[in-house]
mmCIF file of C-alpha atoms in Angstrom:
data_model
loop_
_atom_site.group_PDB
_atom_site.id
_atom_site.type_symbol
_atom_site.label_atom_id
_atom_site.label_comp_id
_atom_site.label_asym_id
_atom_site.label_seq_id
_atom_site.Cartn_x
_atom_site.Cartn_y
_atom_site.Cartn_z
ATOM 1 C CA THR K 1 59.967 77.236 -4.452
ATOM 2 C CA HIS K 2 61.650 73.918 -3.120
ATOM 3 C CA ASP K 3 63.454 71.913 -4.968
ATOM 4 C CA ARG K 4 65.506 68.777 -4.123
ATOM 5 C CA ALA K 5 65.819 65.409 -4.446
ATOM 6 C CA LEU K 6 64.119 62.176 -3.988
ATOM 7 C CA ALA K 7 65.999 59.280 -5.200
ATOM 8 C CA ALA K 8 68.808 58.944 -8.164
ATOM 9 C CA ASP K 9 67.373 59.711 -10.569
ATOM 10 C CA TRP K 10 64.395 62.208 -9.562
ATOM 11 C CA ARG K 11 63.703 65.158 -8.760
ATOM 12 C CA GLY K 12 60.536 67.460 -6.424
ATOM 13 C CA SER K 13 59.650 70.620 -6.743
ATOM 14 C CA LEU K 14 56.876 72.845 -4.322
ATOM 15 C CA GLY K 15 55.924 75.861 -4.632
ATOM 16 C CA ALA K 16 53.784 78.801 -3.213
ATOM 17 C CA ARG K 17 52.972 82.253 -3.867
ATOM 18 C CA LEU K 18 50.429 84.275 -2.205
ATOM 19 C CA ASP K 19 49.597 88.237 -3.723
ATOM 20 C CA TYR K 20 47.780 90.803 -2.096
ATOM 21 C CA TRP K 21 46.043 93.275 -5.069
ATOM 22 C CA SER K 22 44.022 96.214 -4.967
ATOM 23 C CA ASN K 23 42.323 98.331 -7.111
ATOM 24 C CA THR K 24 41.150 102.032 -5.700
ATOM 25 C CA ASP K 25 39.413 105.212 -6.517
ATOM 26 C CA GLY K 26 38.471 103.604 -9.939
ATOM 27 C CA HIS K 27 36.307 105.958 -12.189
ATOM 28 C CA ARG K 28 35.634 107.574 -15.494
ATOM 29 C CA HIS K 29 35.646 110.676 -16.092
ATOM 30 C CA GLU K 30 34.240 112.430 -19.457
ATOM 31 C CA PHE K 31 33.396 115.902 -20.921
ATOM 32 C CA ALA K 32 32.155 117.211 -23.920
ATOM 33 C CA PRO K 33 35.281 119.282 -25.721
ATOM 34 C CA SER K 34 33.476 121.738 -27.310
ATOM 35 C CA THR K 35 32.032 123.264 -24.483
ATOM 36 C CA GLY K 36 34.013 120.856 -20.933
ATOM 37 C CA THR K 37 30.905 120.265 -19.757
ATOM 38 C CA VAL K 38 31.505 117.219 -17.854
ATOM 39 C CA THR K 39 29.108 114.127 -19.479
ATOM 40 C CA ARG K 40 30.341 111.495 -17.130
ATOM 41 C CA ASP K 41 31.277 111.187 -13.488
ATOM 42 C CA ASP K 42 31.652 107.287 -12.660
ATOM 43 C CA HIS K 43 32.996 106.275 -8.957
ATOM 44 C CA TYR K 44 33.424 102.656 -8.066
ATOM 45 C CA ALA K 45 33.974 100.622 -5.223
ATOM 46 C CA ASP K 46 37.212 99.809 -4.330
ATOM 47 C CA GLU K 47 37.963 96.198 -4.039
ATOM 48 C CA ASP K 48 41.462 93.908 -2.633
ATOM 49 C CA GLY K 49 41.937 90.633 -2.217
ATOM 50 C CA TYR K 50 44.984 87.709 -1.909
ATOM 51 C CA ALA K 51 45.677 85.453 -4.383
ATOM 52 C CA PHE K 52 47.430 81.410 -3.433
ATOM 53 C CA SER K 53 49.233 80.127 -6.171
ATOM 54 C CA PRO K 54 51.185 76.518 -5.354
ATOM 55 C CA ASN K 55 52.986 74.228 -7.781
ATOM 56 C CA ALA K 56 54.361 70.974 -7.967
ATOM 57 C CA GLY K 57 57.265 69.379 -10.055
ATOM 58 C CA LEU K 58 58.196 65.761 -10.475
ATOM 59 C CA VAL K 59 61.744 65.379 -12.866
ATOM 60 C CA TRP K 60 62.446 61.606 -13.589
ATOM 61 C CA GLN K 61 66.353 61.016 -15.952
ATOM 62 C CA ALA K 62 65.633 58.378 -17.380
ATOM 63 C CA ALA K 63 68.851 57.789 -19.150
ATOM 64 C CA PRO K 64 71.661 60.301 -20.343
ATOM 65 C CA GLY K 65 69.886 62.540 -22.446
ATOM 66 C CA ILE K 66 66.804 61.357 -21.816
ATOM 67 C CA ARG K 67 63.768 63.109 -19.132
ATOM 68 C CA ALA K 68 60.219 63.227 -18.254
ATOM 69 C CA ARG K 69 59.447 65.637 -16.044
ATOM 70 C CA THR K 70 55.728 66.819 -14.878
ATOM 71 C CA SER K 71 54.179 69.779 -13.110
ATOM 72 C CA VAL K 72 50.501 70.430 -11.750
ATOM 73 C CA TYR K 73 49.933 74.591 -10.815
ATOM 74 C CA GLU K 74 46.908 77.300 -10.466
ATOM 75 C CA ALA K 75 47.152 80.709 -11.142
ATOM 76 C CA PHE K 76 46.003 84.561 -11.376
ATOM 77 C CA ARG K 77 45.375 87.790 -13.628
ATOM 78 C CA VAL K 78 43.532 90.371 -12.128
ATOM 79 C CA PRO K 79 41.878 92.408 -15.130
ATOM 80 C CA THR K 80 44.401 95.646 -15.885
ATOM 81 C CA LEU K 81 43.007 99.123 -15.649
ATOM 82 C CA ASN K 82 42.102 99.182 -19.295
ATOM 83 C CA GLU K 83 39.245 96.120 -18.989
ATOM 84 C CA TYR K 84 38.468 97.328 -15.979
ATOM 85 C CA TYR K 85 37.732 101.649 -16.920
ATOM 86 C CA ARG K 86 38.719 102.243 -20.790
ATOM 87 C CA PRO K 87 36.156 101.554 -23.627
ATOM 88 C CA PHE K 88 37.829 102.167 -26.637
ATOM 89 C CA ARG K 89 36.061 102.397 -30.441
ATOM 90 C CA VAL K 90 37.893 100.487 -33.926
ATOM 91 C CA GLY K 91 36.144 101.672 -36.470
ATOM 92 C CA PRO K 92 32.743 101.023 -35.926
ATOM 93 C CA VAL K 93 32.991 98.977 -33.268
ATOM 94 C CA THR K 94 32.598 100.038 -29.423
ATOM 95 C CA THR K 95 34.406 98.011 -27.168
ATOM 96 C CA ASP K 96 32.687 98.939 -23.234
ATOM 97 C CA ALA K 97 34.879 98.597 -20.349
ATOM 98 C CA ASN K 98 33.481 97.238 -17.363
ATOM 99 C CA PRO K 99 34.656 97.680 -13.324
ATOM 100 C CA ASN K 100 32.711 94.778 -12.308
ATOM 101 C CA LEU K 101 35.415 91.628 -13.467
ATOM 102 C CA LYS K 102 36.637 89.426 -11.486
ATOM 103 C CA PRO K 103 39.940 88.041 -11.391
ATOM 104 C CA GLU K 104 40.770 84.839 -13.923
ATOM 105 C CA LYS K 105 41.766 81.876 -12.089
ATOM 106 C CA LEU K 106 43.905 79.118 -13.964
ATOM 107 C CA THR K 107 44.733 75.807 -12.635
ATOM 108 C CA GLY K 108 46.975 73.419 -14.776
ATOM 109 C CA GLY K 109 49.506 70.398 -15.580
ATOM 110 C CA GLU K 110 51.898 69.692 -18.332
ATOM 111 C CA LEU K 111 53.585 66.944 -18.834
ATOM 112 C CA GLY K 112 57.134 66.606 -21.119
ATOM 113 C CA VAL K 113 59.937 65.007 -22.123
ATOM 114 C CA ASP K 114 63.203 66.030 -23.371
ATOM 115 C CA LEU K 115 65.769 64.390 -25.813
ATOM 116 C CA GLY K 116 69.729 65.820 -25.658
ATOM 117 C CA ASN K 117 71.972 66.699 -24.172
ATOM 118 C CA PRO K 118 73.677 70.988 -23.853
ATOM 119 C CA ARG K 119 74.659 71.049 -27.597
ATOM 120 C CA ALA K 120 71.317 69.608 -29.046
ATOM 121 C CA GLY K 121 68.531 68.806 -28.226
ATOM 122 C CA LEU K 122 64.709 68.397 -28.510
ATOM 123 C CA THR K 123 61.577 69.075 -26.191
ATOM 124 C CA LEU K 124 57.685 67.532 -26.357
ATOM 125 C CA THR K 125 55.207 69.196 -23.694
ATOM 126 C CA ALA K 126 51.736 68.280 -23.568
ATOM 127 C CA PHE K 127 49.700 70.652 -21.575
ATOM 128 C CA ALA K 128 45.598 71.093 -20.295
ATOM 129 C CA ASN K 129 44.462 74.360 -18.477
ATOM 130 C CA GLU K 130 41.339 75.420 -17.402
ATOM 131 C CA ILE K 131 40.727 79.525 -16.433
ATOM 132 C CA ARG K 132 37.464 80.517 -14.822
ATOM 133 C CA ASP K 133 36.226 83.771 -15.158
ATOM 134 C CA ALA K 134 38.632 84.274 -18.277
ATOM 135 C CA VAL K 135 37.921 88.078 -19.452
ATOM 136 C CA ALA K 136 36.560 88.116 -23.070
ATOM 137 C CA ASN K 137 34.744 91.217 -25.928
ATOM 138 C CA ILE K 138 31.048 90.057 -25.635
ATOM 139 C CA THR K 139 29.179 91.332 -28.342
ATOM 140 C CA THR K 140 26.423 92.359 -26.479
ATOM 141 C CA VAL K 141 23.984 94.797 -29.722
ATOM 142 C CA PRO K 142 25.170 93.697 -32.558
ATOM 143 C CA PRO K 143 27.102 93.669 -35.054
ATOM 144 C CA ASN K 144 28.944 96.529 -32.843
ATOM 145 C CA THR K 145 28.762 96.507 -29.300
ATOM 146 C CA ARG K 146 30.836 95.004 -27.172
ATOM 147 C CA GLN K 147 31.600 94.623 -23.679
ATOM 148 C CA ARG K 148 34.252 93.074 -21.620
ATOM 149 C CA GLN K 149 33.005 89.979 -19.392
ATOM 150 C CA ASN K 150 33.976 87.245 -17.434
ATOM 151 C CA LEU K 151 33.639 83.435 -18.989
ATOM 152 C CA ASP K 152 32.346 80.740 -16.580
ATOM 153 C CA LEU K 153 35.336 78.784 -18.554
ATOM 154 C CA VAL K 154 37.613 77.827 -21.311
ATOM 155 C CA ARG K 155 39.399 74.980 -21.603
ATOM 156 C CA VAL K 156 42.993 75.063 -22.642
ATOM 157 C CA LEU K 157 44.552 72.089 -24.458
ATOM 158 C CA GLY K 158 48.202 72.088 -26.162
ATOM 159 C CA LEU K 159 51.033 70.558 -27.235
ATOM 160 C CA GLU K 160 54.229 72.893 -27.371
ATOM 161 C CA ALA K 161 58.132 71.447 -29.895
ATOM 162 C CA GLY K 162 61.147 72.738 -29.703
ATOM 163 C CA ALA K 163 65.046 72.193 -30.880
ATOM 164 C CA HIS K 164 68.360 73.913 -30.092
ATOM 165 C CA TRP K 165 71.701 73.623 -31.190
ATOM 166 C CA GLN K 166 74.499 74.739 -30.053
ATOM 167 C CA ALA K 167 76.831 75.555 -33.594
ATOM 168 C CA LEU K 168 79.396 77.541 -31.954
ATOM 169 C CA PRO K 169 80.875 78.882 -28.523
ATOM 170 C CA ALA K 170 78.726 82.226 -29.698
ATOM 171 C CA LEU K 171 76.092 80.633 -32.151
ATOM 172 C CA ARG K 172 73.069 79.076 -30.570
ATOM 173 C CA LEU K 173 69.952 78.173 -32.779
ATOM 174 C CA GLU K 174 66.257 77.613 -31.460
ATOM 175 C CA ALA K 175 62.934 76.558 -32.858
ATOM 176 C CA ASP K 176 59.786 76.096 -31.241
ATOM 177 C CA TYR K 177 56.165 75.516 -31.794
#
């Protein structure tokens, strides 16, 4: 990430990350506990890929104790080994794994304001995110069989608020919602 002053009251930042991921030797091996007989022996194709995650931000120090900020970003998440390969059961509900899941991709942005100083202050941030290929548990055979699947698109809009107060040198109180 690169951060620099753009003008007296403005700062900008640019960042990028390139990740390589791989998933090799995926398999599911099951056997009957009473006999030891193999009941399932699945082997899955190896997968790998690259993911580029850029980000940019801008901060304006409007006045002492008043700061506005904005940022845009992209990110990714590869499904976990449990999501790919490990089914589980909770009560009567079985959730099947899915070795064909795709990585999740997030695109988002936020806008915020910070009021105060290091001793006491408030923050407020609004954000909007879109997640493509989000992993979710989808009911496939009602009412008790689900499978992990990719959703086309999830839109998330939100608001975060926070406050802090340095009551004593060794005591800082914080609250966030």
